[in-house]
Short mmCIF file of C-alpha atoms in Angstrom, two decimals:
data_model
loop_
_atom_site.label_atom_id
_atom_site.label_comp_id
_atom_site.label_asym_id
_atom_site.label_seq_id
_atom_site.Cartn_x
_atom_site.Cartn_y
_atom_site.Cartn_z
CA MET A 1 -43.32 15.52 -127.31
CA GLY A 2 -43.37 12.86 -124.58
CA ARG A 3 -39.63 12.27 -123.79
CA GLU A 4 -36.61 14.48 -124.49
CA LYS A 5 -32.88 14.01 -123.81
CA HIS A 6 -30.83 16.82 -122.29
CA PHE A 7 -27.00 16.83 -122.05
CA ASP A 8 -24.80 19.07 -119.95
CA SER A 9 -22.99 21.26 -122.45
CA ASP A 10 -19.92 21.54 -120.18
CA ASN A 11 -19.34 17.83 -119.97
CA SER A 12 -20.21 15.74 -122.97
CA ASP A 13 -19.07 12.55 -121.18
CA ASN A 14 -21.80 12.72 -118.54
CA PRO A 15 -24.67 10.27 -118.95
CA SER A 16 -27.86 11.58 -120.52
CA VAL A 17 -30.82 12.36 -118.31
CA ASP A 18 -34.48 11.82 -119.24
CA LEU A 19 -37.12 14.17 -117.91
CA ASP A 20 -40.49 12.54 -117.85
CA ALA A 21 -42.79 15.45 -118.58
CA ASP A 22 -45.82 13.31 -117.97
CA SER A 23 -44.75 12.31 -114.49
CA ASN A 24 -46.36 14.10 -111.54
CA SER A 25 -43.43 13.25 -109.24
CA GLY A 26 -40.88 15.10 -111.39
CA ASN A 27 -38.19 12.42 -110.74
CA ILE A 28 -35.01 12.45 -112.82
CA GLN A 29 -33.95 8.98 -113.96
CA ALA A 30 -30.84 7.74 -115.83
CA THR A 31 -31.97 5.70 -118.81
CA SER A 32 -30.41 2.56 -120.17
CA ALA A 33 -29.48 4.44 -123.31
CA GLY A 34 -27.73 7.11 -121.21
CA ARG A 35 -25.68 4.51 -119.36
CA ASP A 36 -24.69 2.86 -122.63
CA ALA A 37 -23.59 6.24 -123.97
CA TYR A 38 -21.45 6.77 -120.84
CA VAL A 39 -19.69 3.43 -121.19
CA ALA A 40 -19.16 3.83 -124.93
CA GLY A 41 -17.99 7.44 -124.67
CA GLY A 42 -15.29 7.04 -122.02
CA ASP A 43 -12.49 4.70 -121.02
CA LEU A 44 -13.64 1.67 -119.06
CA THR A 45 -11.18 2.11 -116.20
CA VAL A 46 -11.16 0.40 -112.84
CA VAL A 47 -11.66 3.74 -111.10
CA LYS A 48 -14.82 4.53 -113.07
CA LEU A 49 -16.17 1.05 -112.48
CA PHE A 50 -15.51 1.35 -108.77
CA ILE A 51 -17.24 4.77 -108.68
CA ASN A 52 -20.20 3.24 -110.49
CA LEU A 53 -20.37 0.48 -107.90
CA VAL A 54 -20.19 2.84 -104.93
CA ALA A 55 -22.70 5.21 -106.50
CA GLY A 56 -25.22 2.39 -106.63
CA ASN A 57 -25.34 1.63 -110.34
CA ARG A 58 -26.60 -1.89 -110.65
CA LYS A 59 -24.09 -4.24 -112.25
CA THR A 60 -23.97 -8.01 -112.48
CA VAL A 61 -20.82 -10.08 -112.80
CA ALA A 62 -20.78 -13.68 -113.96
CA PHE A 63 -17.49 -15.57 -114.28
CA ASN A 64 -17.47 -18.18 -117.00
CA ARG A 65 -14.93 -21.02 -117.08
CA THR A 66 -12.31 -19.08 -119.02
CA GLU A 67 -12.61 -16.00 -116.81
CA THR A 68 -12.39 -18.12 -113.66
CA ILE A 69 -9.18 -19.77 -114.87
CA THR A 70 -7.82 -16.35 -115.81
CA VAL A 71 -8.41 -14.81 -112.40
CA PHE A 72 -6.90 -17.85 -110.66
CA ALA A 73 -3.82 -17.53 -112.89
CA ILE A 74 -3.53 -13.81 -112.12
CA ASN A 75 -3.74 -14.42 -108.38
CA PHE A 76 -1.28 -17.29 -108.57
CA PHE A 77 1.36 -15.08 -110.18
CA ILE A 78 0.63 -12.28 -107.71
CA CYS A 79 1.01 -14.74 -104.84
CA PHE A 80 4.21 -16.10 -106.37
CA ALA A 81 5.60 -12.55 -106.63
CA LEU A 82 4.74 -11.94 -102.95
CA VAL A 83 6.57 -15.11 -101.93
CA ILE A 84 9.66 -14.07 -103.92
CA ALA A 85 9.50 -10.60 -102.36
CA ARG A 86 9.33 -12.19 -98.91
CA ILE A 87 12.35 -14.39 -99.63
CA LEU A 88 14.22 -11.22 -100.64
CA GLY A 89 13.41 -9.73 -97.23
CA VAL A 90 10.81 -7.15 -98.28
CA PHE A 91 8.44 -8.12 -95.46
CA GLU A 92 11.04 -8.97 -92.81
CA ASP A 93 10.67 -5.62 -91.02
CA ILE A 94 6.92 -5.79 -90.50
CA GLU A 95 6.94 -9.53 -89.75
CA LEU A 96 9.54 -9.07 -87.00
CA ALA A 97 7.54 -6.12 -85.62
CA HIS A 98 4.47 -8.39 -85.57
CA TYR A 99 6.55 -11.07 -83.82
CA ASP A 100 7.50 -8.55 -81.13
CA HIS A 101 3.82 -7.71 -80.66
CA LEU A 102 2.93 -11.41 -80.34
CA LEU A 103 5.61 -11.89 -77.67
CA GLN A 104 4.29 -8.94 -75.70
CA SER A 105 0.76 -10.39 -75.84
CA ARG A 106 1.66 -13.54 -73.93
CA ALA A 107 0.67 -14.08 -70.33
CA GLU A 108 3.30 -13.80 -67.63
CA VAL A 109 4.74 -17.08 -66.38
CA GLY A 110 6.00 -15.94 -62.99
CA MET A 111 9.42 -15.23 -61.58
CA GLU A 112 12.37 -17.58 -61.80
CA ASP A 113 13.59 -18.91 -58.46
CA GLN A 114 16.86 -20.48 -59.66
CA LEU A 115 18.51 -17.19 -60.66
CA VAL A 116 20.18 -14.48 -58.59
CA ILE A 117 21.34 -11.28 -60.32
CA ILE A 118 24.00 -9.07 -58.74
CA SER A 119 24.87 -5.95 -60.70
CA ALA A 120 27.17 -3.00 -60.21
CA SER A 121 24.93 0.07 -60.27
CA ASP A 122 25.75 3.75 -60.64
CA ARG A 123 25.49 3.99 -56.86
CA ASP A 124 28.08 1.21 -56.44
CA TYR A 125 30.52 2.97 -58.74
CA ALA A 126 30.00 6.27 -56.97
CA GLN A 127 30.73 4.57 -53.66
CA GLN A 128 33.80 2.85 -55.11
CA ASP A 129 35.15 6.16 -56.42
CA ALA A 130 34.53 7.80 -53.05
CA GLU A 131 36.59 5.07 -51.37
CA GLY A 132 39.45 5.54 -53.84
CA GLU A 133 39.18 2.07 -55.38
CA SER A 134 40.49 1.76 -58.94
CA GLN A 135 38.56 0.09 -61.73
CA LYS A 136 39.80 -1.46 -64.96
CA LEU A 137 38.22 -1.14 -68.40
CA GLY A 138 34.91 0.04 -66.96
CA SER A 139 34.95 -3.05 -64.80
CA TYR A 140 35.09 -3.15 -61.02
CA SER A 141 37.90 -3.07 -58.49
CA ASP A 142 39.70 -6.31 -57.70
CA ARG A 143 39.24 -5.94 -53.96
CA GLU A 144 35.47 -5.46 -54.20
CA LEU A 145 35.09 -8.37 -56.63
CA ILE A 146 37.09 -10.68 -54.38
CA LEU A 147 34.95 -9.84 -51.35
CA LEU A 148 31.77 -10.30 -53.37
CA LEU A 149 32.84 -13.65 -54.88
CA GLN A 150 33.97 -14.99 -51.51
CA LYS A 151 30.59 -14.20 -49.98
CA VAL A 152 28.72 -15.81 -52.87
CA LEU A 153 30.90 -18.94 -53.11
CA LEU A 154 30.75 -19.50 -49.36
CA ASN A 155 27.05 -20.38 -49.71
CA ASN A 156 27.44 -23.15 -52.29
CA PRO A 157 25.81 -21.87 -55.51
CA LYS A 158 25.60 -24.29 -58.42
CA ALA A 159 27.28 -21.87 -60.81
CA VAL A 160 28.54 -18.27 -60.83
CA GLY A 161 28.67 -16.27 -64.06
CA LEU A 162 31.00 -13.26 -64.05
CA ASP A 163 29.80 -11.21 -67.03
CA ILE A 164 32.45 -8.52 -66.71
CA PHE A 165 35.28 -7.94 -69.18
CA ARG A 166 38.56 -7.29 -67.39
CA PRO A 167 42.29 -7.97 -67.43
CA TYR A 168 42.93 -10.76 -64.96
CA GLY A 169 46.45 -9.81 -63.95
CA LYS A 170 49.33 -12.10 -63.08
CA SER A 171 49.28 -15.37 -61.18
CA ALA A 172 50.29 -13.60 -57.97
CA ASP A 173 47.19 -11.39 -57.99
CA PRO A 174 44.56 -12.43 -55.41
CA LEU A 175 41.69 -12.22 -57.92
CA TYR A 176 43.64 -14.39 -60.38
CA SER A 177 44.21 -17.03 -57.71
CA LEU A 178 40.58 -17.05 -56.57
CA LEU A 179 39.17 -17.42 -60.09
CA LYS A 180 41.62 -20.14 -61.04
CA GLN A 181 40.79 -22.36 -58.08
CA GLU A 182 36.98 -21.92 -58.10
CA ASP A 183 35.66 -24.08 -60.95
CA LYS A 184 32.08 -22.96 -60.32
CA VAL A 185 32.91 -19.53 -61.75
CA VAL A 186 32.35 -19.06 -65.51
CA LEU A 187 34.16 -16.11 -67.11
CA VAL A 188 33.51 -14.31 -70.40
CA CYS A 189 35.37 -13.44 -73.55
CA GLU A 190 34.19 -11.99 -76.87
CA VAL A 191 34.54 -13.50 -80.34
CA GLU A 192 35.57 -11.04 -83.03
CA GLY A 193 33.45 -10.85 -86.15
CA PHE A 194 30.28 -11.95 -84.35
CA SER A 195 28.82 -8.59 -83.22
CA GLY A 196 32.04 -7.80 -81.40
CA GLU A 197 35.67 -6.77 -81.87
CA GLY A 198 36.96 -9.61 -79.76
CA LEU A 199 38.27 -9.73 -76.19
CA LYS A 200 40.78 -12.36 -75.15
CA ALA A 201 40.23 -14.87 -72.38
CA PRO A 202 42.94 -15.26 -69.72
CA ASP A 203 45.69 -17.65 -70.88
CA TRP A 204 45.29 -20.05 -67.99
CA ILE A 205 41.65 -20.76 -68.78
CA GLU A 206 41.59 -20.92 -72.60
CA LYS A 207 41.67 -24.72 -72.76
CA ASP A 208 39.16 -25.18 -69.96
CA GLN A 209 35.92 -25.23 -72.01
CA ASP A 210 33.58 -25.32 -69.02
CA ARG A 211 35.13 -22.22 -67.42
CA ILE A 212 34.94 -19.67 -70.25
CA GLY A 213 32.07 -18.71 -72.56
CA PHE A 214 31.69 -16.01 -75.19
CA ASN A 215 28.99 -13.47 -74.43
CA ASN A 216 28.42 -12.00 -77.91
CA PHE A 217 24.86 -10.92 -78.53
CA LEU A 218 23.11 -11.49 -81.87
CA TYR A 219 21.72 -8.24 -83.26
CA ASP A 220 19.04 -8.10 -85.96
CA TYR A 221 18.96 -5.40 -88.66
CA ASP A 222 17.26 -3.02 -86.19
CA GLN A 223 19.85 -3.74 -83.47
CA THR A 224 17.29 -5.73 -81.47
CA VAL A 225 18.40 -8.90 -79.67
CA ARG A 226 15.91 -11.67 -80.50
CA ARG A 227 18.35 -14.59 -80.90
CA ALA A 228 21.04 -16.19 -78.79
CA TYR A 229 24.05 -18.39 -79.47
CA VAL A 230 24.37 -21.93 -78.21
CA GLY A 231 27.86 -22.28 -79.61
CA ILE A 232 30.21 -21.64 -82.52
CA GLU A 233 32.30 -24.26 -84.28
CA GLU A 234 35.77 -23.78 -85.76
CA ASN A 235 36.56 -21.04 -83.29
CA LYS A 236 40.11 -21.98 -82.33
CA ASP A 237 41.85 -19.10 -84.10
CA SER A 238 39.81 -16.41 -82.37
CA LYS A 239 40.99 -14.24 -79.50
CA CYS A 240 38.19 -15.97 -77.61
CA SER A 241 38.57 -19.67 -78.40
CA SER A 242 35.53 -20.84 -76.44
CA ASP A 243 33.07 -22.94 -78.44
CA PHE A 244 30.09 -22.36 -76.14
CA SER A 245 28.15 -19.27 -75.17
CA PHE A 246 28.26 -17.91 -71.65
CA GLY A 247 24.53 -18.54 -71.04
CA PHE A 248 24.61 -22.09 -72.39
CA LEU A 249 27.57 -23.06 -70.17
CA LEU A 250 25.79 -21.75 -67.07
CA ALA A 251 22.68 -23.75 -67.95
CA LEU A 252 24.75 -26.92 -68.43
CA LYS A 253 26.43 -26.43 -65.06
CA TYR A 254 23.11 -25.83 -63.33
CA LEU A 255 21.66 -29.04 -64.82
CA ASN A 256 24.75 -31.06 -63.77
CA TYR A 257 25.91 -32.01 -67.26
CA ASP A 258 29.39 -33.50 -67.46
CA LEU A 259 30.99 -30.86 -69.64
CA SER A 260 34.14 -32.90 -70.11
CA GLU A 261 32.17 -35.18 -72.46
CA ILE A 262 30.83 -32.30 -74.59
CA SER A 263 33.90 -30.90 -76.28
CA SER A 264 32.17 -29.08 -79.17
CA PRO A 265 28.70 -27.71 -80.06
CA ALA A 266 28.25 -30.45 -82.66
CA GLN A 267 28.05 -33.01 -79.87
CA ILE A 268 24.80 -31.58 -78.54
CA GLU A 269 23.15 -33.36 -81.48
CA ASP A 270 23.90 -36.65 -79.75
CA ASP A 271 20.62 -37.95 -78.30
CA ARG A 272 22.35 -39.38 -75.25
CA TYR A 273 22.78 -35.85 -73.87
CA ASN A 274 19.01 -35.16 -74.05
CA ILE A 275 19.66 -31.50 -74.86
CA ASN A 276 16.25 -30.64 -76.25
CA ILE A 277 17.11 -27.71 -78.50
CA LEU A 278 18.03 -29.31 -81.79
CA ASP A 279 14.72 -28.82 -83.60
CA LYS A 280 14.67 -25.20 -82.42
CA LEU A 281 18.02 -24.22 -83.95
CA LEU A 282 17.74 -21.39 -86.44
CA SER A 283 18.39 -21.78 -90.15
CA PRO A 284 18.96 -18.94 -92.66
CA PHE A 285 15.21 -19.00 -93.44
CA TYR A 286 13.46 -19.26 -90.09
CA GLY A 287 10.16 -17.62 -89.21
CA ALA A 288 10.30 -14.11 -90.65
CA TYR A 289 14.07 -14.26 -91.09
CA GLN A 290 15.12 -14.40 -94.73
CA GLY A 291 18.70 -15.34 -95.46
CA ILE A 292 20.15 -14.36 -92.08
CA ASP A 293 23.64 -15.32 -90.99
CA SER A 294 22.83 -18.42 -88.95
CA SER A 295 26.46 -19.38 -88.36
CA GLY A 296 27.05 -21.40 -85.26
CA PHE A 297 24.08 -22.74 -83.32
CA GLN A 298 21.32 -20.21 -82.63
CA VAL A 299 17.89 -20.17 -80.98
CA LEU A 300 15.15 -17.60 -80.47
CA ILE A 301 15.24 -16.13 -76.97
CA ASP A 302 12.06 -16.93 -75.08
CA TYR A 303 11.87 -13.77 -73.00
CA LYS A 304 9.73 -13.97 -69.85
CA PRO A 305 8.95 -10.45 -68.60
CA VAL A 306 7.20 -9.89 -65.29
CA HIS A 307 4.99 -6.81 -65.02
CA ASP A 308 6.14 -5.89 -68.57
CA LYS A 309 9.78 -5.56 -67.48
CA LEU A 310 12.60 -7.93 -68.32
CA GLU A 311 14.47 -6.84 -65.20
CA ASN A 312 11.79 -8.52 -63.09
CA LEU A 313 12.65 -12.07 -64.22
CA THR A 314 13.74 -12.94 -60.69
CA ASP A 315 12.94 -11.47 -57.32
CA TYR A 316 16.55 -12.05 -56.31
CA LYS A 317 18.30 -9.05 -57.83
CA PHE A 318 20.67 -6.88 -55.86
CA ASP A 319 23.32 -4.20 -56.16
CA PHE A 320 26.88 -4.95 -55.07
CA SER A 321 26.47 -2.75 -52.02
CA GLU A 322 23.32 -4.59 -50.93
CA VAL A 323 25.07 -7.97 -51.01
CA MET A 324 28.07 -6.64 -49.12
CA ASP A 325 25.87 -5.29 -46.34
CA ALA A 326 26.38 -7.23 -43.12
CA SER A 327 22.64 -7.88 -42.72
CA PHE A 328 22.27 -9.52 -46.15
CA ASP A 329 21.08 -13.16 -46.04
CA ALA A 330 23.59 -14.98 -48.24
CA ASN A 331 21.70 -18.29 -47.97
CA ILE A 332 19.70 -17.31 -51.06
CA PHE A 333 22.76 -18.20 -53.19
CA THR A 334 22.57 -21.90 -52.25
CA GLU A 335 21.96 -24.23 -55.23
CA LYS A 336 21.29 -21.29 -57.57
CA ILE A 337 22.90 -19.64 -60.58
CA VAL A 338 24.43 -16.31 -59.58
CA LEU A 339 24.92 -13.82 -62.41
CA ILE A 340 27.31 -10.94 -61.74
CA GLY A 341 27.42 -8.02 -64.16
CA ILE A 342 27.05 -4.29 -64.67
CA SER A 343 23.83 -2.28 -64.78
CA ALA A 344 25.42 1.17 -64.37
CA GLU A 345 24.64 3.26 -67.47
CA THR A 346 27.35 5.83 -66.78
CA VAL A 347 30.24 3.35 -66.81
CA ALA A 348 29.69 1.09 -69.81
CA PRO A 349 27.19 0.87 -72.69
CA SER A 350 25.08 -1.75 -70.96
CA LEU A 351 21.62 -1.10 -72.48
CA VAL A 352 20.35 -3.52 -75.10
CA ASP A 353 17.29 -3.28 -77.39
CA THR A 354 14.87 -6.20 -77.04
CA PRO A 355 11.29 -6.90 -78.23
CA TYR A 356 10.22 -5.47 -74.85
CA GLY A 357 12.25 -2.27 -75.08
CA GLN A 358 15.66 -1.46 -73.66
CA THR A 359 17.19 -3.25 -70.71
CA ASN A 360 20.67 -3.87 -69.32
CA ARG A 361 22.99 -6.63 -70.57
CA ILE A 362 22.90 -8.67 -67.39
CA SER A 363 19.08 -8.95 -67.59
CA VAL A 364 19.29 -10.23 -71.19
CA GLN A 365 21.88 -12.79 -70.09
CA ALA A 366 19.54 -13.90 -67.30
CA HIS A 367 16.73 -14.52 -69.82
CA ILE A 368 19.10 -16.47 -72.08
CA VAL A 369 20.20 -18.69 -69.19
CA SER A 370 16.59 -19.19 -68.08
CA ASP A 371 15.58 -20.12 -71.64
CA PHE A 372 18.33 -22.72 -72.01
CA ILE A 373 17.42 -24.28 -68.67
CA ALA A 374 13.76 -24.51 -69.73
CA ARG A 375 14.64 -26.05 -73.11
CA MET A 376 16.87 -28.71 -71.59
CA SER A 377 14.59 -29.49 -68.64
CA GLN A 378 11.46 -30.24 -70.65
CA SER A 379 10.77 -33.55 -72.30
CA LYS A 380 9.99 -33.67 -76.00
CA GLN A 381 6.49 -34.87 -75.11
CA ASP A 382 5.81 -31.72 -73.06
CA ASP A 383 7.78 -29.16 -75.00
CA ARG A 384 6.41 -25.61 -74.91
CA THR A 385 9.62 -23.79 -75.74
CA LEU A 386 9.44 -21.05 -78.35
CA THR A 387 9.47 -22.28 -81.94
CA THR A 388 8.05 -21.30 -85.33
CA ALA A 389 6.07 -22.81 -88.18
CA SER A 390 8.28 -24.16 -90.96
CA GLN A 391 8.74 -22.32 -94.24
CA PRO A 392 7.00 -25.02 -96.36
CA ILE A 393 3.91 -24.73 -94.14
CA ILE A 394 3.88 -20.93 -94.49
CA LEU A 395 4.29 -21.28 -98.26
CA PHE A 396 1.48 -23.83 -98.50
CA PHE A 397 -1.00 -21.72 -96.54
CA THR A 398 -0.05 -18.59 -98.46
CA PHE A 399 -1.21 -20.19 -101.73
CA LEU A 400 -4.12 -21.97 -100.04
CA MET A 401 -5.58 -18.78 -98.56
CA SER A 402 -5.03 -16.95 -101.84
CA SER A 403 -7.08 -19.62 -103.65
CA PHE A 404 -9.77 -19.64 -100.98
CA SER A 405 -10.03 -15.84 -101.11
CA THR A 406 -10.37 -15.99 -104.88
CA ILE A 407 -13.23 -18.50 -104.62
CA LEU A 408 -14.94 -16.42 -101.90
CA THR A 409 -14.79 -13.29 -104.05
CA ILE A 410 -16.13 -15.06 -107.14
CA LYS A 411 -19.08 -16.34 -105.13
CA LEU A 412 -19.87 -12.97 -103.56
CA VAL A 413 -18.74 -10.62 -106.31
CA ASN A 414 -22.29 -9.29 -106.78
CA ARG A 415 -22.92 -8.96 -103.04
CA GLN A 416 -20.34 -6.43 -101.96
CA PHE A 417 -21.55 -6.00 -98.39
CA LEU A 418 -21.34 -9.73 -97.69
CA LEU A 419 -17.95 -9.88 -99.41
CA VAL A 420 -16.54 -7.13 -97.20
CA LEU A 421 -18.06 -8.80 -94.13
CA PHE A 422 -16.66 -12.26 -94.87
CA ALA A 423 -13.28 -10.90 -96.00
CA SER A 424 -12.90 -8.88 -92.80
CA PHE A 425 -13.86 -11.93 -90.73
CA LEU A 426 -11.32 -14.04 -92.61
CA GLU A 427 -8.37 -11.66 -92.11
CA ILE A 428 -9.18 -11.03 -88.45
CA SER A 429 -9.47 -14.79 -87.89
CA LEU A 430 -6.02 -15.34 -89.38
CA LEU A 431 -4.48 -12.71 -87.10
CA LEU A 432 -6.27 -14.15 -84.07
CA PHE A 433 -5.07 -17.63 -85.02
CA SER A 434 -1.43 -16.48 -84.92
CA LEU A 435 -2.05 -14.79 -81.56
CA ILE A 436 -3.65 -17.92 -80.06
CA ALA A 437 -0.82 -20.10 -81.38
CA MET A 438 1.70 -17.89 -79.61
CA ILE A 439 -0.25 -17.54 -76.35
CA LEU A 440 -1.30 -21.18 -75.92
CA PHE A 441 1.43 -23.14 -77.71
CA ASN A 442 4.40 -20.73 -77.87
CA ILE A 443 4.49 -21.15 -81.66
CA TRP A 444 5.35 -18.18 -83.84
CA ILE A 445 3.37 -18.23 -87.09
CA PRO A 446 4.49 -15.48 -89.51
CA ILE A 447 0.93 -14.85 -90.61
CA LEU A 448 1.29 -11.47 -92.32
CA ILE A 449 2.35 -12.87 -95.72
CA ILE A 450 -0.75 -15.11 -95.65
CA VAL A 451 -3.00 -12.16 -94.74
CA ILE A 452 -1.45 -9.93 -97.41
CA SER A 453 -1.83 -12.56 -100.15
CA SER A 454 -5.44 -13.13 -99.12
CA ILE A 455 -6.32 -9.42 -99.21
CA ILE A 456 -4.63 -8.86 -102.57
CA SER A 457 -6.41 -11.89 -104.06
CA ILE A 458 -9.78 -10.51 -102.94
CA ILE A 459 -9.03 -7.06 -104.39
CA SER A 460 -7.64 -8.37 -107.69
CA THR A 461 -10.60 -10.73 -108.19
CA GLN A 462 -13.07 -7.96 -107.43
CA VAL A 463 -11.34 -5.55 -109.82
CA TYR A 464 -11.27 -8.19 -112.54
CA GLY A 465 -14.95 -8.85 -111.92
CA LEU A 466 -15.77 -5.16 -112.25
CA SER A 467 -14.13 -5.16 -115.65
CA LEU A 468 -16.61 -7.87 -116.66
CA ALA A 469 -19.59 -6.04 -115.22
CA LYS A 470 -22.70 -5.70 -117.35
CA ASP A 471 -25.56 -3.30 -116.83
CA VAL A 472 -28.91 -4.60 -115.66
CA LYS A 473 -31.44 -3.91 -118.36
#
């Protein structure tokens, strides 16, 4: 009677079990015949194979030449599909979110000492209303602005940026006269069709390119400001006919460029101006961006938060009322850029979404100005301004890591613990590499598509290997 097979009557697909009647230990063992019956009796699905593997059934996988070529071909087409999906923008959301995280991981670089920010706060507007002063278009009263500008200009700043939309009145108005005669003051207008409805510049300044700049922000799909304009060409028919952005003009004035020689954004490509931003200009396919509107000249904004807040870019930030106080030391304006804007949330929609959260418009403008100054001050030999790896490089490493992951899985397909260990080390290393590149070299590497292709190649190779698995006799 020695050996006898018993099957569960409720489940004919279960493997047979041998009871060794002669054994003193009474152990129940699955026989080779039982395993063969299980494979032959049911569908050989990936799920069942994976359950077998986890349950400890001993399988061996050996890739021959044909099977190796097959799995490489499968992974190539999967990788190709991922690249096409990325070009179509499928991964843009998560890649930009990862970019934001990389920015936030950088070390602080310290406060800027060339910038002074003066903003009209809710307290300033409350005080203005209490004094009966009128305001225009959510702006600020003429009398208060005149007093503020006179105090600032008296102390010889290099440039003053008035980031406040307003009607400028007639030539007899005191504010009109002051602004017209002070060529250090840069005013703002807004270009329609570029994240704005368009706001006209005063007639007397339209042809003076170094006195007026558009202050349109560039919003991504999630309404986050990650990019900034340098300039826009063919802009003469707009309400705002300025070719240069507000922040770029202020940076040029601070660095003593002769703006009369630079009549259009296209001229910044002339090497004689040493404006070191050309290789950082955005294209439709830049970093994680896929097919964006890159009209004009655009760059990534290299935000520099202090204590995790963009408002802390400079230690010289004041409310209107603080500057107008008799005890205020106005000498801090000397040889600096003075930005004047609005931070009051109750008067105008001044909050902007950034990779570091929400902040007011004038703070974003300060970071844009600071970024342009840094880009144009550094030599090309010591350039640490924010840039990204090119698309061909990303494409090359996407296929390279897919192939490497395929080879790794083929080599370790029968040693699952080591495969998981090495695969985890590989993906973590890739993520750390992108973090180190951003922290040390200010280079944005959109690594997620490379990580995703690597993981999928490992999984697909392992699944294909399981389908080739043979029982150990």
